[in-house]
Amino acid sequence: MNFGIRHKTLDFFSLTPNTLLTPEPRLIETLATARAVTVLTGAGVSAESGIPTFRDALIGLWAKFDPAALATSEAFHRDPELVSRWYDQRRRRTLECQPNDAHLALARWQKRLAECGRQLTLITQNVDRLHQRAGSKAVIELHGTLLVWRCTGCQTERLEEGGPFNEYPPACQGCGRPRRPAVVWFGETLAPEAMAAAEAAIGECDLFVSVGTSAVVQPATGLIELAIRRGAATLEINLDPTPISNRVDFALYGCAGKILPQLV
Ligand code: BJW
Ligand code: ZN
């Protein structure tokens, strides 16, 4: 299976951070007039909260850990203790982190648009729930969340915001079967309701913003392509260019926590 691991070349780093690649007035006018905004976020949005991304060289999770051994259902069946311990460590680390300026700006933007009869729909690939903690409403979680654990037998889900589990994998209190984090692993399908809601939001938006995602994981990347095909104005915010950079209308390179507050 392909996990989308890539290593950046030096070229990526030679761009000046926070460069506005297209004329600023057009972007400002687009932002000011958009009636329906849809935002797709990825791990880069939480990086400034101290949560590691996946594919960044050196600091990304997949630079240190093998996704085939941890982020597939085959891995969980093979070694449920290892996988559940790894996810529980990440869950507890996530609970210690705080939303950053990017999360807060997106929540503020959604509130402001709602106050004047417009809307912002937030779709995230992140499993950390920091958008919700920052105040964003009706967040569409494409890849689930590691704060909820689901029984592999009776499918009961439970929010887990406490300390370490007392056994690995944790057992279901109802049926005793092992529980797993309610995230979407490689090779698993995304929740149909989440995908349908995301597609609907893209179908009706006039501005689509992709923030802090490497745009390599399907079907999330297909959503960016859908927005481009539908003719919405498109903006990418990332530290570096991605495979979709030359297909979007506007691109801003720099930290999401610096750029988003300025835009909002
Ligand atoms: C900043 C920043 C700052 C940093 N400010 N920016 C071959 C070809 C095509 C597809 C496939 C294929 N083989 C298999 C597939 C399908 C596969 C897939 O897409 N693989 C690709 C990687 C090749 N997809 C799936 O399996 C999906 N299911 C599916 O397709 O079902 C149908 C199917 C079934 C069977 C077979 C085939 C199809 C499910 C995907 C689930 C992804 N799950 C994960 C793990 C979640 C649990 C966990 O947390 O452990 O989700 S993987 C990981 O990647 C996580 C993320 O949500 C996801 C996306 O990553 P993201 O958010 O983009 O992070 P990074 O690290 O990649 O990028 C961060 C970006 O931020 C970078 O660009 C930085 O520059 C930037 N940045 N700091 C702004 N401060
Ligand atoms: Zn159960």
mmCIF file of C-alpha atoms and ligand atoms in Angstrom:
data_model
loop_
_atom_site.group_PDB
_atom_site.id
_atom_site.type_symbol
_atom_site.label_atom_id
_atom_site.label_comp_id
_atom_site.label_asym_id
_atom_site.label_seq_id
_atom_site.Cartn_x
_atom_site.Cartn_y
_atom_site.Cartn_z
ATOM 1 C CA MET A 1 0.000 0.000 0.000
ATOM 2 C CA ASN A 2 1.180 3.540 -0.730
ATOM 3 C CA PHE A 3 1.211 5.795 2.344
ATOM 4 C CA GLY A 4 2.168 8.962 0.507
ATOM 5 C CA ILE A 5 5.477 9.363 2.283
ATOM 6 C CA ARG A 6 7.640 11.865 0.455
ATOM 7 C CA HIS A 7 10.712 13.852 1.257
ATOM 8 C CA LYS A 8 10.962 17.485 0.376
ATOM 9 C CA THR A 9 13.704 18.663 -1.928
ATOM 10 C CA LEU A 10 15.761 21.749 -1.209
ATOM 11 C CA ASP A 11 13.731 23.613 -3.849
ATOM 12 C CA PHE A 12 10.752 23.613 -1.520
ATOM 13 C CA PHE A 13 12.688 25.519 1.093
ATOM 14 C CA SER A 14 14.064 28.114 -1.291
ATOM 15 C CA LEU A 15 10.711 29.907 -1.534
ATOM 16 C CA THR A 16 10.286 32.962 0.641
ATOM 17 C CA PRO A 17 7.813 32.256 3.435
ATOM 18 C CA ASN A 18 4.505 34.137 3.302
ATOM 19 C CA THR A 19 4.909 35.042 -0.366
ATOM 20 C CA LEU A 20 1.686 36.126 -2.020
ATOM 21 C CA LEU A 21 1.875 34.439 -5.400
ATOM 22 C CA THR A 22 -1.039 36.247 -7.078
ATOM 23 C CA PRO A 23 -2.142 39.875 -6.898
ATOM 24 C CA GLU A 24 -3.390 40.676 -3.424
ATOM 25 C CA PRO A 25 -6.428 42.821 -4.390
ATOM 26 C CA ARG A 26 -8.084 39.932 -6.243
ATOM 27 C CA LEU A 27 -7.709 37.660 -3.251
ATOM 28 C CA ILE A 28 -9.004 40.308 -0.873
ATOM 29 C CA GLU A 29 -12.035 40.922 -3.070
ATOM 30 C CA THR A 30 -12.706 37.178 -3.265
ATOM 31 C CA LEU A 31 -12.517 36.885 0.518
ATOM 32 C CA ALA A 32 -14.750 39.901 1.041
ATOM 33 C CA THR A 33 -17.487 38.802 -1.340
ATOM 34 C CA ALA A 34 -17.632 35.029 -0.751
ATOM 35 C CA ARG A 35 -21.066 34.001 0.523
ATOM 36 C CA ALA A 36 -20.248 30.356 1.197
ATOM 37 C CA VAL A 37 -16.743 29.353 2.199
ATOM 38 C CA THR A 38 -15.596 25.750 2.590
ATOM 39 C CA VAL A 39 -12.290 25.062 4.331
ATOM 40 C CA LEU A 40 -10.401 21.753 4.312
ATOM 41 C CA THR A 41 -7.709 21.439 6.949
ATOM 42 C CA GLY A 42 -4.857 18.998 7.495
ATOM 43 C CA ALA A 43 -2.163 18.294 10.060
ATOM 44 C CA GLY A 44 -0.274 21.523 9.278
ATOM 45 C CA VAL A 45 -3.034 23.492 11.027
ATOM 46 C CA SER A 46 -2.277 21.718 14.311
ATOM 47 C CA ALA A 47 1.512 21.767 13.921
ATOM 48 C CA GLU A 48 1.796 25.068 15.795
ATOM 49 C CA SER A 49 -0.079 23.462 18.707
ATOM 50 C CA GLY A 50 2.735 20.923 18.995
ATOM 51 C CA ILE A 51 0.958 18.051 17.258
ATOM 52 C CA PRO A 52 3.253 16.342 14.751
ATOM 53 C CA THR A 53 2.295 16.214 11.079
ATOM 54 C CA PHE A 54 2.565 12.945 9.172
ATOM 55 C CA ARG A 55 4.745 13.486 6.108
ATOM 56 C CA ASP A 56 7.074 16.341 7.000
ATOM 57 C CA ALA A 57 10.686 15.211 6.751
ATOM 58 C CA LEU A 58 12.333 14.623 10.186
ATOM 59 C CA ILE A 59 9.396 15.839 12.307
ATOM 60 C CA GLY A 60 6.518 13.976 10.626
ATOM 61 C CA LEU A 61 5.133 10.847 12.330
ATOM 62 C CA TRP A 62 5.828 8.686 9.274
ATOM 63 C CA ALA A 63 9.510 9.719 9.433
ATOM 64 C CA LYS A 64 9.754 7.871 12.757
ATOM 65 C CA PHE A 65 6.978 5.291 12.656
ATOM 66 C CA ASP A 66 5.926 2.814 9.981
ATOM 67 C CA PRO A 67 2.316 3.524 8.912
ATOM 68 C CA ALA A 68 1.890 -0.108 7.759
ATOM 69 C CA ALA A 69 2.668 -1.258 11.317
ATOM 70 C CA LEU A 70 0.379 1.244 13.058
ATOM 71 C CA ALA A 71 -2.277 2.835 10.851
ATOM 72 C CA THR A 72 -4.024 -0.128 9.228
ATOM 73 C CA SER A 73 -6.622 -2.571 10.544
ATOM 74 C CA GLU A 74 -4.209 -5.397 9.633
ATOM 75 C CA ALA A 75 -1.667 -3.884 12.045
ATOM 76 C CA PHE A 76 -4.289 -3.708 14.802
ATOM 77 C CA HIS A 77 -5.247 -7.361 14.295
ATOM 78 C CA ARG A 78 -1.585 -8.369 14.243
ATOM 79 C CA ASP A 79 -0.529 -6.419 17.333
ATOM 80 C CA PRO A 80 -3.466 -4.752 19.118
ATOM 81 C CA GLU A 81 -1.360 -3.905 22.176
ATOM 82 C CA LEU A 82 1.297 -2.005 20.211
ATOM 83 C CA VAL A 83 -1.225 -0.117 18.082
ATOM 84 C CA SER A 84 -3.550 0.803 20.951
ATOM 85 C CA ARG A 85 -0.633 1.969 23.126
ATOM 86 C CA TRP A 86 0.661 4.183 20.304
ATOM 87 C CA TYR A 87 -2.742 5.753 19.712
ATOM 88 C CA ASP A 88 -3.352 6.183 23.432
ATOM 89 C CA GLN A 89 -0.059 8.070 23.795
ATOM 90 C CA ARG A 90 -1.089 10.348 20.947
ATOM 91 C CA ARG A 91 -4.574 10.787 22.471
ATOM 92 C CA ARG A 92 -3.143 11.897 25.819
ATOM 93 C CA ARG A 93 -0.594 14.187 24.163
ATOM 94 C CA THR A 94 -3.403 15.767 22.110
ATOM 95 C CA LEU A 95 -5.433 16.483 25.250
ATOM 96 C CA GLU A 96 -2.465 18.479 26.606
ATOM 97 C CA CYS A 97 -2.273 20.657 23.463
ATOM 98 C CA GLN A 98 -4.195 23.869 22.935
ATOM 99 C CA PRO A 99 -5.814 25.311 19.791
ATOM 100 C CA ASN A 100 -3.480 27.782 18.054
ATOM 101 C CA ASP A 101 -4.063 31.031 16.163
ATOM 102 C CA ALA A 102 -5.053 29.140 12.995
ATOM 103 C CA HIS A 103 -7.830 27.205 14.765
ATOM 104 C CA LEU A 104 -9.003 30.369 16.518
ATOM 105 C CA ALA A 105 -9.017 32.402 13.289
ATOM 106 C CA LEU A 106 -11.132 29.787 11.492
ATOM 107 C CA ALA A 107 -13.630 29.734 14.364
ATOM 108 C CA ARG A 108 -13.791 33.551 14.335
ATOM 109 C CA TRP A 109 -14.248 33.610 10.557
ATOM 110 C CA GLN A 110 -17.149 31.120 10.765
ATOM 111 C CA LYS A 111 -18.840 33.211 13.468
ATOM 112 C CA ARG A 112 -18.412 36.471 11.550
ATOM 113 C CA LEU A 113 -19.790 35.061 8.314
ATOM 114 C CA ALA A 114 -22.779 33.560 10.148
ATOM 115 C CA GLU A 115 -23.514 36.964 11.691
ATOM 116 C CA CYS A 116 -23.991 38.438 8.228
ATOM 117 C CA GLY A 117 -26.007 35.571 6.744
ATOM 118 C CA ARG A 118 -23.057 33.862 5.090
ATOM 119 C CA GLN A 119 -21.499 30.519 5.964
ATOM 120 C CA LEU A 120 -18.254 28.693 6.511
ATOM 121 C CA THR A 121 -18.183 24.895 6.512
ATOM 122 C CA LEU A 122 -15.115 23.345 8.067
ATOM 123 C CA ILE A 123 -13.951 19.938 6.860
ATOM 124 C CA THR A 124 -10.938 18.474 8.636
ATOM 125 C CA GLN A 125 -8.698 15.458 8.162
ATOM 126 C CA ASN A 126 -7.403 16.027 11.693
ATOM 127 C CA VAL A 127 -8.288 13.625 14.467
ATOM 128 C CA ASP A 128 -7.387 15.974 17.358
ATOM 129 C CA ARG A 129 -10.672 17.944 17.823
ATOM 130 C CA LEU A 130 -8.725 21.216 18.220
ATOM 131 C CA HIS A 131 -11.092 22.994 15.795
ATOM 132 C CA GLN A 132 -14.042 22.164 18.039
ATOM 133 C CA ARG A 133 -12.106 23.282 21.126
ATOM 134 C CA ALA A 134 -11.375 26.583 19.355
ATOM 135 C CA GLY A 135 -15.135 27.116 18.862
ATOM 136 C CA SER A 136 -15.765 25.919 15.283
ATOM 137 C CA LYS A 137 -19.243 24.457 14.824
ATOM 138 C CA ALA A 138 -20.462 21.438 12.829
ATOM 139 C CA VAL A 139 -16.952 20.340 11.928
ATOM 140 C CA ILE A 140 -16.915 17.490 9.392
ATOM 141 C CA GLU A 141 -14.307 14.957 10.568
ATOM 142 C CA LEU A 142 -13.212 12.985 7.508
ATOM 143 C CA HIS A 143 -10.780 10.720 9.363
ATOM 144 C CA GLY A 144 -12.693 10.412 12.656
ATOM 145 C CA THR A 145 -11.096 11.272 15.984
ATOM 146 C CA LEU A 146 -8.662 9.639 18.347
ATOM 147 C CA LEU A 147 -10.597 10.979 21.331
ATOM 148 C CA VAL A 148 -13.363 8.432 20.667
ATOM 149 C CA TRP A 149 -12.720 4.681 20.941
ATOM 150 C CA ARG A 150 -14.996 2.110 19.321
ATOM 151 C CA CYS A 151 -15.666 -1.494 20.264
ATOM 152 C CA THR A 152 -14.643 -3.904 17.498
ATOM 153 C CA GLY A 153 -17.528 -6.164 18.580
ATOM 154 C CA CYS A 154 -20.695 -4.206 19.415
ATOM 155 C CA GLN A 155 -19.410 -0.942 17.796
ATOM 156 C CA THR A 156 -20.252 1.112 20.923
ATOM 157 C CA GLU A 157 -18.317 4.396 20.912
ATOM 158 C CA ARG A 158 -17.053 6.258 23.954
ATOM 159 C CA LEU A 159 -15.384 9.645 24.349
ATOM 160 C CA GLU A 160 -12.061 9.163 26.158
ATOM 161 C CA GLU A 161 -10.711 12.311 27.799
ATOM 162 C CA GLY A 162 -9.033 10.776 30.848
ATOM 163 C CA GLY A 163 -5.671 9.245 31.711
ATOM 164 C CA PRO A 164 -4.099 6.065 30.372
ATOM 165 C CA PHE A 165 -6.217 2.954 29.869
ATOM 166 C CA ASN A 166 -5.672 0.172 32.393
ATOM 167 C CA GLU A 167 -5.133 -2.429 29.658
ATOM 168 C CA TYR A 168 -4.023 -2.460 26.004
ATOM 169 C CA PRO A 169 -6.099 -2.768 23.967
ATOM 170 C CA PRO A 170 -8.849 -1.400 26.252
ATOM 171 C CA ALA A 171 -11.820 -3.776 26.539
ATOM 172 C CA CYS A 172 -15.459 -2.865 25.899
ATOM 173 C CA GLN A 173 -17.411 -2.634 29.151
ATOM 174 C CA GLY A 174 -20.455 -4.082 27.419
ATOM 175 C CA CYS A 175 -19.184 -7.095 25.478
ATOM 176 C CA GLY A 176 -15.526 -7.365 26.514
ATOM 177 C CA ARG A 177 -14.149 -7.189 22.946
ATOM 178 C CA PRO A 178 -11.106 -4.983 22.189
ATOM 179 C CA ARG A 179 -11.671 -1.313 21.487
ATOM 180 C CA ARG A 180 -9.815 0.762 18.854
ATOM 181 C CA PRO A 181 -9.515 4.473 18.157
ATOM 182 C CA ALA A 182 -12.369 5.765 15.971
ATOM 183 C CA VAL A 183 -9.990 6.997 13.281
ATOM 184 C CA VAL A 184 -9.904 6.025 9.611
ATOM 185 C CA TRP A 185 -6.919 3.832 8.819
ATOM 186 C CA PHE A 186 -5.398 3.230 5.391
ATOM 187 C CA GLY A 187 -7.585 0.922 3.333
ATOM 188 C CA GLU A 188 -10.708 1.772 5.350
ATOM 189 C CA THR A 189 -13.586 3.714 3.890
ATOM 190 C CA LEU A 190 -14.544 7.103 5.266
ATOM 191 C CA ALA A 191 -17.931 7.549 6.965
ATOM 192 C CA PRO A 192 -20.432 8.014 4.098
ATOM 193 C CA GLU A 193 -22.232 10.822 6.006
ATOM 194 C CA ALA A 194 -18.981 12.762 6.422
ATOM 195 C CA MET A 195 -18.116 12.385 2.728
ATOM 196 C CA ALA A 196 -21.650 13.349 1.656
ATOM 197 C CA ALA A 197 -21.624 16.443 3.895
ATOM 198 C CA ALA A 198 -18.189 17.436 2.596
ATOM 199 C CA GLU A 199 -19.224 17.038 -1.042
ATOM 200 C CA ALA A 200 -22.404 19.021 -0.435
ATOM 201 C CA ALA A 201 -20.439 21.873 1.183
ATOM 202 C CA ILE A 202 -18.070 21.957 -1.774
ATOM 203 C CA GLY A 203 -21.008 21.840 -4.166
ATOM 204 C CA GLU A 204 -22.397 25.080 -2.788
ATOM 205 C CA CYS A 205 -19.266 27.081 -1.922
ATOM 206 C CA ASP A 206 -17.921 30.017 -3.897
ATOM 207 C CA LEU A 207 -14.570 29.981 -2.070
ATOM 208 C CA PHE A 208 -12.645 26.828 -1.155
ATOM 209 C CA VAL A 209 -9.598 27.000 1.110
ATOM 210 C CA SER A 210 -7.146 24.124 1.647
ATOM 211 C CA VAL A 211 -4.937 24.660 4.691
ATOM 212 C CA GLY A 212 -1.995 22.662 6.019
ATOM 213 C CA THR A 213 -2.497 19.483 4.031
ATOM 214 C CA SER A 214 0.015 17.734 1.785
ATOM 215 C CA ALA A 215 -2.921 16.885 -0.520
ATOM 216 C CA VAL A 216 -1.781 13.327 -1.157
ATOM 217 C CA VAL A 217 -4.328 11.227 0.728
ATOM 218 C CA GLN A 218 -7.483 10.131 -1.047
ATOM 219 C CA PRO A 219 -10.379 10.678 -0.964
ATOM 220 C CA ALA A 220 -9.675 14.001 0.841
ATOM 221 C CA THR A 221 -7.566 15.260 -2.055
ATOM 222 C CA GLY A 222 -10.423 14.412 -4.410
ATOM 223 C CA LEU A 223 -12.445 17.055 -2.541
ATOM 224 C CA ILE A 224 -9.909 19.725 -3.515
ATOM 225 C CA GLU A 225 -10.131 18.532 -7.114
ATOM 226 C CA LEU A 226 -13.924 18.664 -6.896
ATOM 227 C CA ALA A 227 -13.804 22.307 -5.768
ATOM 228 C CA ILE A 228 -11.473 23.158 -8.656
ATOM 229 C CA ARG A 229 -13.753 21.378 -11.173
ATOM 230 C CA ARG A 230 -16.852 23.088 -9.807
ATOM 231 C CA GLY A 231 -15.285 26.480 -10.460
ATOM 232 C CA ALA A 232 -15.117 27.802 -6.880
ATOM 233 C CA ALA A 233 -12.303 30.275 -6.214
ATOM 234 C CA THR A 234 -9.537 28.224 -4.592
ATOM 235 C CA LEU A 235 -6.885 29.217 -2.068
ATOM 236 C CA GLU A 236 -4.109 27.070 -0.630
ATOM 237 C CA ILE A 237 -2.259 27.940 2.574
ATOM 238 C CA ASN A 238 0.784 25.808 3.363
ATOM 239 C CA LEU A 239 4.404 26.075 4.407
ATOM 240 C CA ASP A 240 5.408 24.668 1.010
ATOM 241 C CA PRO A 241 3.912 23.957 -2.397
ATOM 242 C CA THR A 242 1.905 20.724 -2.774
ATOM 243 C CA PRO A 243 0.700 18.692 -5.767
ATOM 244 C CA ILE A 244 -2.336 21.004 -6.097
ATOM 245 C CA SER A 245 -0.439 24.311 -5.839
ATOM 246 C CA ASN A 246 -0.331 25.011 -9.544
ATOM 247 C CA ARG A 247 -4.054 24.325 -9.930
ATOM 248 C CA VAL A 248 -5.407 26.715 -7.301
ATOM 249 C CA ASP A 249 -6.219 30.381 -7.936
ATOM 250 C CA PHE A 250 -4.316 31.716 -4.927
ATOM 251 C CA ALA A 251 -1.515 30.286 -2.800
ATOM 252 C CA LEU A 252 0.006 31.666 0.381
ATOM 253 C CA TYR A 253 3.142 30.073 1.780
ATOM 254 C CA GLY A 254 3.871 30.365 5.475
ATOM 255 C CA CYS A 255 2.522 29.309 8.849
ATOM 256 C CA ALA A 256 -1.246 28.878 8.978
ATOM 257 C CA GLY A 257 -1.193 30.464 12.446
ATOM 258 C CA LYS A 258 0.253 33.652 10.949
ATOM 259 C CA ILE A 259 -1.620 33.797 7.637
ATOM 260 C CA LEU A 260 -5.169 32.898 8.714
ATOM 261 C CA PRO A 261 -5.515 35.617 11.393
ATOM 262 C CA GLN A 262 -4.376 38.195 8.806
ATOM 263 C CA LEU A 263 -6.924 37.004 6.255
ATOM 264 C CA VAL A 264 -9.777 36.914 8.753
HETATM 265 C C1 BJW B 1 1.915 23.602 7.527
HETATM 266 C C2 BJW B 1 2.426 23.947 8.762
HETATM 267 C C3 BJW B 1 2.037 25.185 9.250
HETATM 268 C C4 BJW B 1 3.193 22.003 8.302
HETATM 269 N N1 BJW B 1 1.214 25.960 8.553
HETATM 270 N N2 BJW B 1 1.124 24.395 6.827
HETATM 271 C C5 BJW B 1 -2.493 4.538 -4.399
HETATM 272 C C6 BJW B 1 -2.873 5.676 -5.085
HETATM 273 C C7 BJW B 1 -3.920 6.473 -4.635
HETATM 274 C C8 BJW B 1 -4.603 6.161 -3.476
HETATM 275 C C9 BJW B 1 -4.234 5.022 -2.795
HETATM 276 C C10 BJW B 1 -3.196 4.225 -3.264
HETATM 277 N N3 BJW B 1 -3.054 3.191 -2.393
HETATM 278 C C11 BJW B 1 -3.966 3.338 -1.410
HETATM 279 C C12 BJW B 1 -4.685 4.447 -1.632
HETATM 280 C C13 BJW B 1 -5.757 4.976 -0.786
HETATM 281 C C14 BJW B 1 -5.217 5.683 0.440
HETATM 282 C C15 BJW B 1 -4.351 6.865 0.005
HETATM 283 O O1 BJW B 1 -4.801 7.919 -0.300
HETATM 284 N N4 BJW B 1 -3.041 6.684 0.002
HETATM 285 C C16 BJW B 1 -2.161 7.747 -0.457
HETATM 286 C C17 BJW B 1 -1.281 8.178 0.712
HETATM 287 C C18 BJW B 1 -1.387 7.263 -1.623
HETATM 288 N N5 BJW B 1 -6.380 6.168 1.147
HETATM 289 C C19 BJW B 1 -7.062 5.403 1.967
HETATM 290 O O2 BJW B 1 -6.712 4.261 2.238
HETATM 291 C C20 BJW B 1 -8.347 5.995 2.518
HETATM 292 N N6 BJW B 1 -9.404 5.082 2.327
HETATM 293 C C21 BJW B 1 -9.824 4.756 1.091
HETATM 294 O O3 BJW B 1 -9.355 5.269 0.093
HETATM 295 O O4 BJW B 1 -10.802 3.806 1.058
HETATM 296 C C22 BJW B 1 -11.092 3.201 -0.210
HETATM 297 C C23 BJW B 1 -9.998 2.170 -0.475
HETATM 298 C C24 BJW B 1 -9.986 1.015 0.248
HETATM 299 C C25 BJW B 1 -8.992 0.062 0.003
HETATM 300 C C26 BJW B 1 -7.967 0.325 -0.911
HETATM 301 C C27 BJW B 1 -7.959 1.512 -1.624
HETATM 302 C C28 BJW B 1 -9.006 2.444 -1.401
HETATM 303 C C29 BJW B 1 -8.218 6.244 4.009
HETATM 304 C C30 BJW B 1 -7.182 7.249 4.319
HETATM 305 C C31 BJW B 1 -7.064 7.397 5.827
HETATM 306 C C32 BJW B 1 -5.909 8.296 6.209
HETATM 307 N N7 BJW B 1 -5.643 8.116 7.589
HETATM 308 C C33 BJW B 1 -4.610 8.929 8.206
HETATM 309 C C34 BJW B 1 -4.346 8.395 9.627
HETATM 310 C C35 BJW B 1 -5.488 8.757 10.573
HETATM 311 C C36 BJW B 1 -5.267 8.150 11.922
HETATM 312 C C37 BJW B 1 -4.041 8.706 12.610
HETATM 313 O O5 BJW B 1 -4.044 9.886 13.002
HETATM 314 O O6 BJW B 1 -3.081 7.945 12.799
HETATM 315 O O7 BJW B 1 -5.033 10.286 8.226
HETATM 316 S S1 BJW B 1 -3.079 8.966 7.296
HETATM 317 C C38 BJW B 1 -2.739 10.653 7.637
HETATM 318 O O8 BJW B 1 -2.765 11.366 6.378
HETATM 319 C C39 BJW B 1 -3.919 11.173 8.471
HETATM 320 C C40 BJW B 1 -4.156 12.523 7.845
HETATM 321 O O9 BJW B 1 -5.467 12.967 8.114
HETATM 322 C C41 BJW B 1 -3.894 12.258 6.381
HETATM 323 C C42 BJW B 1 -3.587 13.503 5.588
HETATM 324 O O10 BJW B 1 -2.391 14.060 6.023
HETATM 325 P P1 BJW B 1 -2.230 15.657 6.085
HETATM 326 O O11 BJW B 1 -3.201 16.209 7.030
HETATM 327 O O12 BJW B 1 -2.239 16.194 4.722
HETATM 328 O O13 BJW B 1 -0.794 15.778 6.789
HETATM 329 P P2 BJW B 1 0.666 15.732 6.110
HETATM 330 O O14 BJW B 1 1.641 15.485 7.184
HETATM 331 O O15 BJW B 1 0.693 14.823 4.957
HETATM 332 O O16 BJW B 1 0.860 17.205 5.552
HETATM 333 C C43 BJW B 1 0.978 18.316 6.422
HETATM 334 C C44 BJW B 1 1.092 19.561 5.565
HETATM 335 O O17 BJW B 1 1.067 20.681 6.406
HETATM 336 C C45 BJW B 1 2.393 19.611 4.764
HETATM 337 O O18 BJW B 1 2.070 19.954 3.417
HETATM 338 C C46 BJW B 1 3.188 20.735 5.427
HETATM 339 O O19 BJW B 1 3.951 21.485 4.518
HETATM 340 C C47 BJW B 1 2.093 21.586 6.010
HETATM 341 N N8 BJW B 1 2.451 22.332 7.207
HETATM 342 N N9 BJW B 1 3.257 22.914 9.195
HETATM 343 C C48 BJW B 1 0.812 25.528 7.308
HETATM 344 N N10 BJW B 1 2.499 25.615 10.467
HETATM 345 ZN ZN ZN B 2 -18.625 -4.042 22.742
#
